[in-house]
XYZ file of C-alpha atoms in Angstrom:
687
model
C -123.577 16.134 -162.066
C -125.060 18.955 -159.850
C -127.759 18.929 -156.214
C -129.198 20.877 -154.888
C -128.139 21.343 -150.356
C -131.377 19.970 -150.179
C -131.517 16.681 -152.078
C -127.371 15.637 -150.546
C -129.091 15.992 -146.986
C -131.936 14.127 -147.736
C -129.650 11.639 -149.770
C -127.730 11.563 -146.795
C -130.374 10.728 -144.227
C -131.559 7.573 -146.363
C -127.976 6.206 -147.415
C -127.205 6.621 -143.478
C -130.584 5.041 -142.151
C -131.025 2.571 -145.332
C -135.260 2.816 -144.459
C -136.958 6.422 -142.884
C -140.047 6.800 -143.862
C -141.078 10.426 -145.026
C -142.065 12.299 -141.577
C -139.016 11.215 -140.312
C -137.171 12.507 -142.801
C -139.031 15.723 -142.760
C -138.112 16.151 -139.132
C -133.662 15.645 -139.495
C -133.728 17.718 -142.235
C -136.379 20.712 -141.203
C -139.138 20.516 -144.363
C -142.450 19.172 -144.621
C -143.579 15.915 -145.797
C -145.128 17.207 -148.532
C -141.659 18.894 -149.437
C -139.977 15.164 -149.238
C -142.363 13.562 -151.871
C -141.807 16.758 -154.055
C -137.906 15.935 -154.086
C -137.366 12.435 -153.884
C -138.794 13.110 -157.622
C -135.863 14.235 -158.802
C -133.716 12.405 -156.297
C -135.312 8.929 -158.058
C -134.091 10.196 -161.729
C -130.968 10.700 -160.364
C -130.056 7.645 -158.675
C -131.302 5.473 -162.434
C -128.051 6.745 -163.619
C -126.311 4.617 -161.254
C -128.291 1.648 -161.691
C -130.486 1.894 -158.150
C -134.166 3.071 -157.315
C -135.776 4.838 -154.212
C -138.983 2.222 -152.451
C -141.689 2.582 -150.999
C -141.678 -0.344 -147.711
C -145.395 -0.524 -146.580
C -144.713 -0.297 -142.609
C -141.676 0.441 -143.088
C -140.652 3.559 -145.292
C -137.908 4.750 -148.228
C -135.210 2.735 -148.879
C -132.583 3.366 -152.123
C -132.403 -0.556 -153.349
C -129.605 -1.637 -156.102
C -126.482 -3.227 -155.644
C -124.538 -2.691 -152.081
C -121.795 -2.363 -153.826
C -123.631 -0.088 -156.034
C -125.052 2.104 -153.272
C -121.331 1.907 -151.222
C -119.687 3.641 -155.141
C -122.738 6.192 -155.107
C -122.511 6.988 -151.640
C -118.212 8.113 -152.327
C -119.519 10.141 -154.836
C -122.213 11.798 -153.462
C -119.652 13.658 -151.892
C -117.693 15.011 -154.724
C -120.722 16.162 -156.473
C -121.064 19.960 -156.535
C -124.207 21.459 -153.966
C -125.767 24.076 -155.805
C -127.642 26.602 -152.930
C -130.524 25.720 -155.252
C -132.879 23.022 -156.798
C -134.521 24.279 -160.582
C -138.330 24.164 -158.646
C -136.619 26.538 -155.057
C -135.126 28.173 -157.942
C -138.454 29.085 -160.308
C -140.284 29.452 -156.681
C -137.838 31.812 -154.865
C -138.529 33.476 -158.760
C -141.311 34.277 -158.531
C -141.511 35.087 -154.976
C -139.424 38.170 -155.705
C -141.264 39.206 -158.958
C -144.407 39.023 -156.704
C -143.523 41.052 -153.438
C -141.568 43.929 -155.800
C -142.762 47.163 -156.307
C -140.675 47.931 -159.788
C -138.348 45.749 -161.976
C -135.898 43.016 -161.522
C -132.289 43.589 -163.779
C -131.949 39.825 -164.685
C -127.963 40.125 -162.259
C -129.744 40.795 -159.273
C -131.935 37.959 -159.522
C -129.180 35.422 -160.536
C -127.370 36.940 -158.120
C -130.080 36.104 -155.213
C -130.501 32.730 -156.155
C -126.822 31.324 -156.973
C -127.641 30.790 -160.509
C -125.555 32.385 -164.112
C -127.734 34.622 -165.841
C -128.616 32.301 -168.648
C -129.877 29.666 -165.948
C -132.288 32.706 -165.250
C -132.863 33.680 -168.776
C -134.114 29.597 -169.124
C -136.224 29.449 -165.711
C -138.576 32.462 -167.306
C -138.734 30.724 -169.993
C -140.287 27.506 -168.376
C -142.078 30.089 -165.966
C -144.419 32.589 -168.364
C -146.822 29.801 -169.378
C -147.687 29.113 -165.448
C -147.863 33.263 -165.116
C -150.062 33.454 -168.109
C -152.315 31.311 -166.741
C -153.589 33.623 -164.136
C -154.310 36.150 -166.587
C -150.857 38.600 -165.646
C -147.834 38.671 -168.649
C -144.570 38.442 -167.332
C -142.794 41.375 -168.482
C -138.814 41.316 -169.162
C -136.571 43.852 -171.502
C -133.768 44.718 -171.971
C -132.916 48.008 -170.174
C -135.908 47.330 -168.631
C -135.785 44.315 -166.085
C -138.405 41.698 -164.739
C -141.303 41.958 -163.696
C -144.692 40.407 -163.143
C -147.452 42.649 -164.235
C -151.535 42.374 -164.052
C -154.699 43.392 -161.656
C -153.135 43.012 -157.561
C -155.935 40.380 -157.555
C -154.300 37.759 -160.205
C -151.085 37.910 -158.150
C -152.376 36.724 -155.069
C -154.408 34.172 -156.830
C -150.586 33.225 -158.436
C -149.302 33.868 -154.135
C -152.070 31.189 -152.993
C -151.194 28.992 -155.621
C -147.330 28.188 -154.481
C -148.968 27.893 -151.414
C -150.953 25.325 -152.346
C -148.363 23.659 -154.006
C -145.306 24.003 -151.439
C -146.345 24.128 -147.976
C -148.506 21.603 -146.555
C -150.458 22.624 -142.686
C -147.206 21.836 -141.082
C -145.967 24.557 -142.233
C -149.747 27.134 -142.241
C -150.280 26.150 -138.484
C -147.311 25.136 -137.220
C -144.273 27.024 -135.030
C -142.636 30.335 -136.464
C -141.597 29.893 -139.673
C -137.868 31.720 -138.720
C -137.061 29.522 -135.659
C -138.482 26.407 -137.750
C -137.275 27.110 -141.329
C -133.298 26.549 -142.303
C -134.896 26.840 -146.360
C -134.892 30.058 -147.721
C -137.709 28.971 -150.132
C -139.636 28.522 -147.111
C -139.599 31.121 -145.575
C -139.454 33.608 -148.254
C -142.769 31.651 -149.627
C -144.483 31.979 -145.811
C -143.938 35.171 -145.857
C -145.816 36.164 -148.193
C -148.680 33.907 -148.294
C -149.557 35.995 -144.568
C -148.060 33.473 -142.335
C -147.649 35.698 -138.886
C -151.021 36.867 -139.514
C -152.544 33.156 -139.987
C -153.269 32.083 -136.667
C -154.781 35.326 -135.361
C -157.010 35.592 -138.834
C -157.685 31.782 -138.182
C -159.159 33.126 -134.431
C -161.545 35.860 -136.127
C -162.471 33.527 -138.944
C -163.233 30.844 -136.384
C -164.800 33.333 -134.023
C -167.473 34.601 -137.191
C -168.149 30.490 -137.949
C -168.918 29.823 -134.691
C -171.270 31.765 -134.738
C -172.816 30.376 -138.019
C -175.022 27.668 -138.309
C -173.235 25.995 -140.877
C -169.771 25.382 -140.908
C -166.854 24.849 -144.870
C -165.355 21.790 -145.264
C -161.676 21.617 -144.711
C -160.332 22.547 -146.979
C -162.638 25.607 -148.022
C -161.690 26.646 -144.711
C -157.756 26.543 -145.451
C -158.679 28.027 -149.076
C -160.619 30.432 -146.744
C -157.719 31.835 -144.075
C -154.967 31.835 -146.721
C -156.899 33.696 -149.098
C -157.656 36.318 -145.410
C -153.676 35.824 -144.995
C -152.118 36.674 -148.211
C -154.053 39.389 -148.232
C -153.336 41.624 -144.930
C -149.364 40.723 -145.724
C -150.213 42.665 -149.270
C -151.563 45.407 -147.753
C -148.733 45.651 -145.255
C -146.137 45.670 -148.172
C -147.911 48.386 -150.263
C -149.758 46.186 -152.316
C -153.231 46.774 -152.899
C -156.518 46.855 -155.108
C -157.304 48.275 -158.020
C -160.926 49.932 -157.441
C -160.839 49.823 -161.378
C -161.255 45.697 -162.899
C -162.592 44.786 -159.623
C -164.864 41.997 -160.050
C -169.327 42.081 -159.950
C -169.301 40.039 -156.961
C -166.527 42.870 -155.463
C -168.715 46.235 -156.507
C -171.733 46.573 -153.614
C -169.745 48.767 -150.921
C -168.928 46.389 -147.773
C -170.918 47.247 -144.376
C -171.125 43.855 -142.960
C -169.997 43.686 -139.524
C -168.145 40.713 -139.406
C -165.844 42.670 -140.772
C -165.469 44.848 -137.809
C -162.978 42.450 -136.144
C -160.609 41.906 -138.751
C -160.545 46.024 -139.066
C -160.412 45.565 -135.030
C -157.481 43.109 -135.047
C -155.264 44.726 -138.094
C -155.042 49.014 -138.575
C -154.115 48.915 -141.666
C -156.089 51.428 -143.758
C -158.551 49.381 -145.931
C -159.094 50.322 -148.915
C -163.215 50.430 -149.528
C -162.206 47.517 -152.494
C -160.229 46.055 -150.108
C -162.756 45.554 -147.829
C -165.116 44.699 -150.623
C -163.144 42.286 -151.480
C -163.243 40.826 -147.478
C -166.330 41.011 -147.663
C -167.062 38.711 -150.730
C -164.687 36.109 -150.034
C -166.318 35.878 -146.324
C -169.879 35.846 -147.993
C -169.108 33.477 -150.605
C -167.533 30.885 -147.711
C -170.622 31.188 -145.567
C -172.711 30.370 -148.963
C -170.503 27.111 -149.055
C -171.058 26.538 -145.799
C -175.093 26.339 -146.267
C -174.228 24.069 -148.819
C -171.896 21.901 -148.084
C -173.954 21.743 -144.871
C -177.338 21.599 -146.624
C -175.074 17.842 -149.745
C -173.932 16.093 -146.000
C -177.668 16.747 -143.628
C -178.812 15.294 -147.698
C -176.606 12.924 -147.754
C -175.512 11.961 -143.864
C -178.781 13.599 -142.441
C -180.048 10.230 -140.750
C -177.005 8.624 -139.756
C -176.502 12.176 -137.568
C -179.790 11.853 -136.902
C -179.524 8.600 -135.174
C -176.362 8.888 -133.603
C -177.162 12.477 -131.940
C -180.417 10.490 -130.667
C -177.815 7.953 -129.434
C -176.353 10.315 -127.727
C -178.584 11.814 -126.042
C -180.210 9.463 -124.310
C -176.936 7.752 -123.185
C -175.148 11.562 -121.858
C -178.443 11.380 -120.889
C -178.699 8.435 -118.435
C -175.018 9.431 -117.561
C -176.103 12.625 -116.038
C -178.828 11.459 -114.835
C -180.928 14.662 -116.890
C -183.452 14.859 -119.534
C -182.021 15.695 -122.534
C -184.273 14.363 -124.359
C -186.919 16.828 -124.237
C -184.709 19.484 -125.473
C -185.610 20.319 -129.387
C -183.100 22.761 -129.565
C -180.427 19.796 -128.434
C -181.716 17.801 -131.383
C -181.664 19.602 -133.775
C -178.725 21.561 -132.795
C -176.388 18.133 -132.493
C -177.290 16.707 -136.092
C -176.470 20.217 -138.175
C -173.118 19.773 -136.168
C -172.651 15.999 -136.567
C -173.866 15.514 -140.266
C -170.756 17.693 -141.843
C -168.083 16.816 -138.757
C -168.979 12.661 -139.056
C -168.228 13.011 -143.353
C -164.566 15.061 -141.483
C -163.650 12.082 -138.898
C -165.355 9.845 -141.957
C -162.277 10.799 -144.656
C -159.685 11.534 -142.073
C -159.979 14.901 -142.082
C -158.124 17.737 -138.873
C -160.751 18.767 -137.076
C -159.404 21.724 -134.887
C -161.277 23.387 -132.231
C -158.237 26.494 -130.340
C -161.781 26.770 -127.191
C -160.228 23.116 -125.873
C -158.018 23.572 -123.110
C -160.547 26.481 -122.065
C -163.074 22.712 -123.138
C -161.839 21.051 -120.619
C -160.927 23.282 -117.323
C -164.801 24.539 -118.117
C -167.039 21.730 -118.194
C -164.487 18.951 -117.191
C -166.976 16.411 -115.762
C -168.848 17.185 -118.696
C -166.371 16.349 -120.610
C -165.763 13.092 -119.663
C -168.729 12.312 -119.612
C -169.132 12.684 -123.167
C -165.387 11.214 -124.206
C -167.234 8.178 -123.005
C -171.067 8.695 -123.973
C -169.038 8.860 -128.046
C -167.227 5.901 -126.992
C -170.521 3.683 -126.333
C -172.253 5.299 -129.275
C -169.916 5.766 -131.524
C -167.663 2.182 -131.604
C -165.543 2.244 -134.554
C -165.012 5.527 -134.943
C -161.937 7.057 -134.082
C -163.484 10.612 -132.500
C -160.693 13.342 -131.505
C -160.700 14.975 -128.311
C -162.026 18.597 -130.213
C -164.921 17.153 -131.605
C -166.063 15.635 -128.388
C -165.017 20.038 -126.834
C -167.104 21.352 -129.324
C -170.006 18.720 -128.599
C -169.442 19.283 -125.178
C -170.339 22.910 -125.679
C -173.807 21.774 -127.158
C -174.766 19.777 -123.668
C -173.031 22.932 -121.883
C -175.668 24.203 -123.829
C -178.657 22.050 -123.062
C -178.100 22.190 -119.521
C -178.444 25.844 -119.390
C -181.624 26.253 -121.472
C -182.687 23.216 -118.754
C -181.696 24.963 -115.701
C -183.662 28.310 -116.600
C -186.596 25.947 -117.565
C -187.188 24.963 -114.364
C -188.331 26.931 -111.024
C -185.001 25.929 -108.884
C -186.112 26.826 -105.286
C -183.931 27.911 -102.595
C -183.511 28.735 -98.550
C -181.634 31.678 -97.914
C -180.164 30.979 -94.365
C -178.332 35.156 -93.471
C -177.355 36.103 -90.290
C -177.011 39.207 -90.825
C -180.807 40.320 -90.588
C -183.564 39.953 -92.707
C -183.016 43.056 -94.597
C -179.442 42.281 -96.465
C -181.641 39.362 -96.495
C -183.607 40.117 -98.809
C -181.628 42.575 -100.438
C -179.732 40.039 -101.674
C -182.406 37.610 -102.795
C -183.800 40.572 -105.136
C -180.953 40.174 -106.715
C -179.830 37.276 -107.052
C -183.676 37.051 -108.093
C -182.803 39.512 -110.886
C -180.306 37.312 -112.594
C -181.263 33.707 -112.027
C -185.166 34.007 -112.733
C -185.374 30.815 -111.959
C -185.370 30.406 -108.163
C -188.305 30.665 -106.229
C -187.257 31.742 -102.147
C -189.858 29.436 -100.175
C -187.725 31.191 -97.472
C -185.617 33.181 -94.623
C -184.562 31.410 -92.147
C -182.002 31.083 -89.583
C -179.826 27.585 -89.548
C -181.527 26.595 -86.819
C -184.826 26.941 -88.831
C -183.224 25.725 -91.519
C -182.070 22.532 -90.376
C -185.724 21.768 -89.768
C -187.219 22.041 -93.210
C -188.383 18.420 -94.929
C -185.699 18.207 -98.101
C -188.176 18.010 -100.435
C -189.793 21.342 -100.101
C -186.586 23.037 -101.331
C -183.401 22.009 -104.015
C -180.916 24.567 -103.095
C -179.613 25.697 -99.393
C -177.815 29.728 -100.443
C -175.943 31.052 -97.647
C -173.692 33.630 -96.302
C -172.432 32.209 -93.640
C -170.679 28.822 -93.285
C -173.022 25.633 -92.567
C -172.156 22.473 -90.633
C -173.246 20.409 -93.692
C -171.152 18.696 -96.485
C -169.807 21.723 -98.557
C -171.891 20.153 -101.750
C -174.683 20.252 -100.802
C -174.719 24.088 -100.504
C -173.498 27.776 -101.601
C -171.620 30.133 -100.129
C -172.336 34.358 -101.202
C -172.048 37.489 -99.867
C -175.208 40.266 -99.347
C -173.260 42.043 -102.142
C -173.406 39.515 -104.964
C -170.652 39.750 -106.373
C -169.640 38.847 -110.053
C -167.341 36.188 -109.825
C -170.278 35.008 -107.025
C -172.353 36.106 -109.247
C -170.873 33.091 -111.458
C -170.130 30.302 -108.959
C -173.616 30.590 -108.259
C -174.606 29.938 -112.616
C -171.854 27.051 -112.843
C -173.700 25.806 -108.984
C -176.898 25.681 -111.182
C -175.908 24.794 -114.192
C -174.186 21.386 -112.488
C -177.695 20.663 -110.644
C -179.250 17.632 -111.503
C -182.094 18.799 -113.545
C -185.571 15.978 -113.002
C -188.456 16.315 -114.674
C -191.415 18.509 -113.127
C -195.127 17.768 -112.522
C -197.248 20.816 -113.576
C -199.848 21.917 -111.863
C -203.235 22.499 -113.577
C -202.647 26.036 -114.016
C -199.439 25.213 -115.755
C -199.994 22.668 -117.954
C -200.223 24.426 -122.164
C -203.584 25.859 -123.074
C -205.297 23.974 -125.153
C -206.294 26.884 -127.197
C -202.789 27.375 -127.370
C -201.455 30.916 -129.906
C -201.891 31.315 -133.887
C -197.555 30.060 -134.439
C -198.868 27.406 -131.202
C -201.318 26.000 -133.933
C -199.494 25.852 -136.787
C -196.603 24.587 -135.943
C -199.651 21.881 -134.379
C -201.347 21.635 -138.430
C -198.125 22.112 -140.193
C -196.398 18.584 -138.293
C -199.558 16.906 -138.910
C -200.507 17.544 -142.266
C -196.524 16.534 -143.326
C -197.569 13.390 -141.153
C -200.523 11.844 -142.486
C -199.250 13.713 -146.026
C -196.032 10.562 -145.321
C -198.860 8.091 -143.345
C -202.149 8.319 -145.704
C -200.721 6.063 -148.679
C -197.882 3.542 -146.614
C -197.328 0.294 -147.735
C -196.270 -2.942 -147.232
C -194.793 -5.403 -149.804
C -193.584 -8.366 -150.938
C -190.768 -8.494 -153.556
C -189.093 -11.663 -154.883
C -185.205 -12.274 -154.948
C -183.643 -13.710 -157.655
C -180.992 -15.940 -156.587
C -178.483 -15.522 -160.004
C -175.238 -16.599 -159.406
C -174.015 -12.773 -160.116
C -171.824 -10.432 -158.652
C -174.167 -8.906 -155.869
C -174.718 -5.356 -157.122
C -176.029 -6.978 -160.070
C -178.639 -8.832 -158.139
C -179.152 -4.980 -154.997
C -180.161 -3.311 -158.707
C -182.488 -5.300 -159.725
C -184.315 -5.180 -156.314
C -184.260 -1.303 -156.450
C -185.535 -1.342 -160.392
C -188.060 -3.541 -157.720
C -188.636 -1.487 -155.960
C -189.289 2.207 -157.747
C -190.961 -0.070 -160.672
C -194.360 0.313 -157.843
C -193.251 3.895 -157.576
C -195.405 6.324 -159.847
C -192.184 7.174 -161.542
C -191.235 7.432 -164.930
C -188.571 5.520 -166.216
C -186.344 8.958 -166.279
C -187.076 9.157 -162.823
C -186.157 5.825 -161.781
C -182.902 5.815 -163.602
C -181.887 9.095 -161.583
C -183.352 7.702 -158.788
C -182.219 4.035 -158.865
C -178.449 5.693 -159.346
C -178.580 7.976 -156.349
C -179.496 5.151 -154.179
C -176.744 2.521 -155.235
C -174.274 5.630 -155.179
C -175.058 6.027 -151.664
C -174.634 2.023 -151.216
C -170.925 1.727 -151.964
C -170.242 4.931 -150.467
C -171.271 3.147 -146.734
C -174.169 -0.151 -146.627
C -178.158 1.243 -145.763
C -178.083 -1.816 -142.858
C -179.452 -1.480 -139.834
C -176.714 -3.167 -137.607
C -178.376 -6.442 -135.268
C -180.956 -6.875 -137.510
C -182.388 -7.702 -141.305
C -184.260 -4.293 -142.272
C -182.474 -2.352 -143.981
C -182.941 1.931 -144.490
C -182.924 3.263 -148.173
C -183.179 6.851 -148.221
C -182.528 9.964 -150.748
C -184.022 13.439 -151.405
C -183.637 14.339 -155.566
C -185.502 16.886 -157.933
C -187.559 13.909 -159.902
C -188.998 13.505 -156.742
C -192.865 14.988 -156.540
C -194.311 13.262 -153.018
C -192.305 12.191 -150.545
C -192.588 8.317 -150.384
C -192.703 5.812 -147.699
C -193.210 2.010 -147.794
C -191.551 -1.325 -146.887
C -190.670 -4.641 -148.855
C -190.332 -7.976 -147.312
C -187.836 -9.548 -148.936
C -188.860 -13.461 -150.347
C -185.136 -14.597 -149.912
C -181.657 -12.678 -148.505
C -179.521 -10.055 -149.744
C -176.080 -9.711 -148.637
C -175.028 -5.991 -147.993
C -172.598 -3.589 -146.606
C -168.801 -4.164 -147.972
C -167.579 -7.188 -147.535
C -171.505 -8.999 -147.794
C -172.333 -10.096 -144.349
C -175.460 -7.938 -143.896
C -178.252 -10.136 -144.437
C -181.851 -8.011 -145.446
C -184.899 -8.896 -145.172
C -186.986 -6.150 -145.210
C -186.212 -2.746 -147.243
C -187.946 0.768 -145.785
C -187.804 3.354 -148.357
C -187.860 6.403 -147.469
C -187.838 8.876 -150.267
C -188.594 13.101 -150.614
C -188.211 15.855 -152.957
C -185.169 17.873 -153.102
C -187.173 20.925 -152.655
C -189.134 19.954 -149.443
C -190.728 21.806 -145.766
C -187.755 21.897 -142.891
C -191.206 20.849 -140.638
C -191.239 17.131 -143.183
C -187.810 16.745 -142.881
C -188.529 16.389 -139.254
C -191.177 14.257 -140.187
C -188.873 11.841 -141.628
C -185.607 12.375 -140.169
C -188.392 11.558 -136.685
C -188.938 7.577 -138.706
C -185.780 7.010 -140.011
C -185.145 7.664 -136.140
C -188.033 5.126 -134.668
C -185.415 2.118 -136.290
C -183.316 3.012 -133.363
C -186.257 1.007 -131.170
C -186.985 -2.949 -130.874
C -189.597 -3.348 -131.368
C -189.983 -0.850 -134.169
C -187.601 -2.920 -135.650
C -190.211 -6.245 -134.582
C -193.500 -4.815 -136.079
C -192.155 -3.835 -139.301
C -190.218 -8.020 -139.482
C -193.243 -9.178 -138.723
C -196.896 -7.250 -138.322
C -199.495 -5.951 -141.019
C -199.835 -2.289 -141.620
C -202.623 -1.775 -138.906
C -200.034 -2.230 -136.464
C -197.135 -0.369 -138.286
C -199.018 2.622 -139.282
C -200.537 3.106 -135.605
C -197.513 3.025 -133.966
C -196.013 5.894 -136.136
C -198.338 7.292 -135.315
C -198.356 7.670 -131.461
C -194.454 7.995 -131.127
C -194.996 10.605 -134.270
C -197.707 12.889 -131.460
C -194.770 12.469 -128.742
C -192.372 14.249 -130.677
C -194.878 16.996 -131.837
C -196.172 17.044 -127.594
C -192.826 17.943 -127.028
C -192.552 19.878 -129.546
C -195.948 21.682 -128.803
C -194.176 22.075 -125.072
C -190.906 23.268 -126.127
């Protein structure tokens, strides 16, 4: 019997420990968990020949099962098994790597020598590899006297490398330490070299920077694929395998002058032919489009949940920091767009990476801790990783800066070096911080007698006999370091709502853009609320499955609206699918929000249904529902309309609104919604 070195090592671990998880085996053998699972398939076949089997025990790991005498017998035999350098699968992977690396055909005997196998064995391996290689539009050429090579377009060869990496490597290989130091297995090391492992972290740094500036984020899988494609491209260019300008896909034919290529050109000072630039540009453009589509889909699916969570988070952080974050509409919009995909990733237990996390924890230590407390309070039951807290801290940090810039800070200058130097310093500060307004220049004796309500901040060029937290000391020269110190100090100041004087209040005439915003928002509110109605809905108390009752209720709700049979069928399916992926019942109430967008919906619909009997929702069927707010919208709908619908759904966090939906009539509910939306419009108009 022949086993590979790696298989022997895995068997020895299982026989010695009797039980071990895939992660423990991977750590012992120095391979990835994915490789362990793949090798176990071959080991399972081997064990069956000796009356043994592999069993996965929940919570304990993997164990060899069988009669104890059989296990001891196999353990004795294992030492006498012939050891091959590589398993069949390892050998084939190495052969493909060698052929893809080569610039010319390789002789059959050279391949056999490299993988420590006989020539007939290599011939059989090539027979088995040919169909896979052909699937990528490539040809495996084998001719006597010529050798063996993989022929075809460079772009197709890169696709094959990407597939091999996805098949045989996992994230611990790609994002982990240098393979030269950590991996003893030549196959993994060779494949990582071919995939451009040495460039992976630098490519990620650049892509991460580009993604931070973009409005949308890629999914975890798409993000890893993009990094892999770009790393492979750089490794291939370095090894002299460049794209041919002929026969390129049509989408890569346009000259590439995208500014987002510049970071790659600087970080990797290679010769980038036009074909390579166009290909990299197409990859980044395609990823950006995919991110936008993914973002739109997730906003469509999770927009209401993200809006609710964002509003609760803003309220909680605002209370903890005594800051009016609710006035910053940009913060709410930014959080909703960020949290729709991030909540999906957290629910799916996907990895969230944040290369700036150490810096964020250092620069925003207090803010980071506050947001961790607020998240634990508002997102109870969800394990939110530190990386996500870091992203949220960046959103709130930017909001603090906006809020501080939007208000005036009244400052008092204390300076003993003369009126001239204090005037010069105040001019320098005013240029860098236009929000600071000086109420005067004083000596400390004079300043100590100025009422505290007249100023927010003391700026001094000398040490003062008061608590250091009540003033900031800077030199008359205002160095770059002191500028950052003052900016940080302003960022930590509590922002209180200011009463505006009559002259500061917005003019009722307003600007043309403001008038258009008011008009669009008002029109959207009217189009949603005018047809709004309330209807009682009977609930049959049949004994059938719960999903059948839900289907009947959804069908009954849609029958009250002007949809064709085909439209109703599609919308009903969407609403039921949404419920399968997470209950739409609102915790702590007897209300559910059923909402969706569809091409089969022509105009927004908002309707309240009061059930004449209980409907039980949720995975465990324990959420009792007595009212359903149905919210429908077209797939193509204006941003303003989406804001109105999002604002209405967010009102479901307010107890008084829930109470109205449960008991009040339409004459009370409509004015309430109107007043709430009017207040939100006023914020938009002001901000």
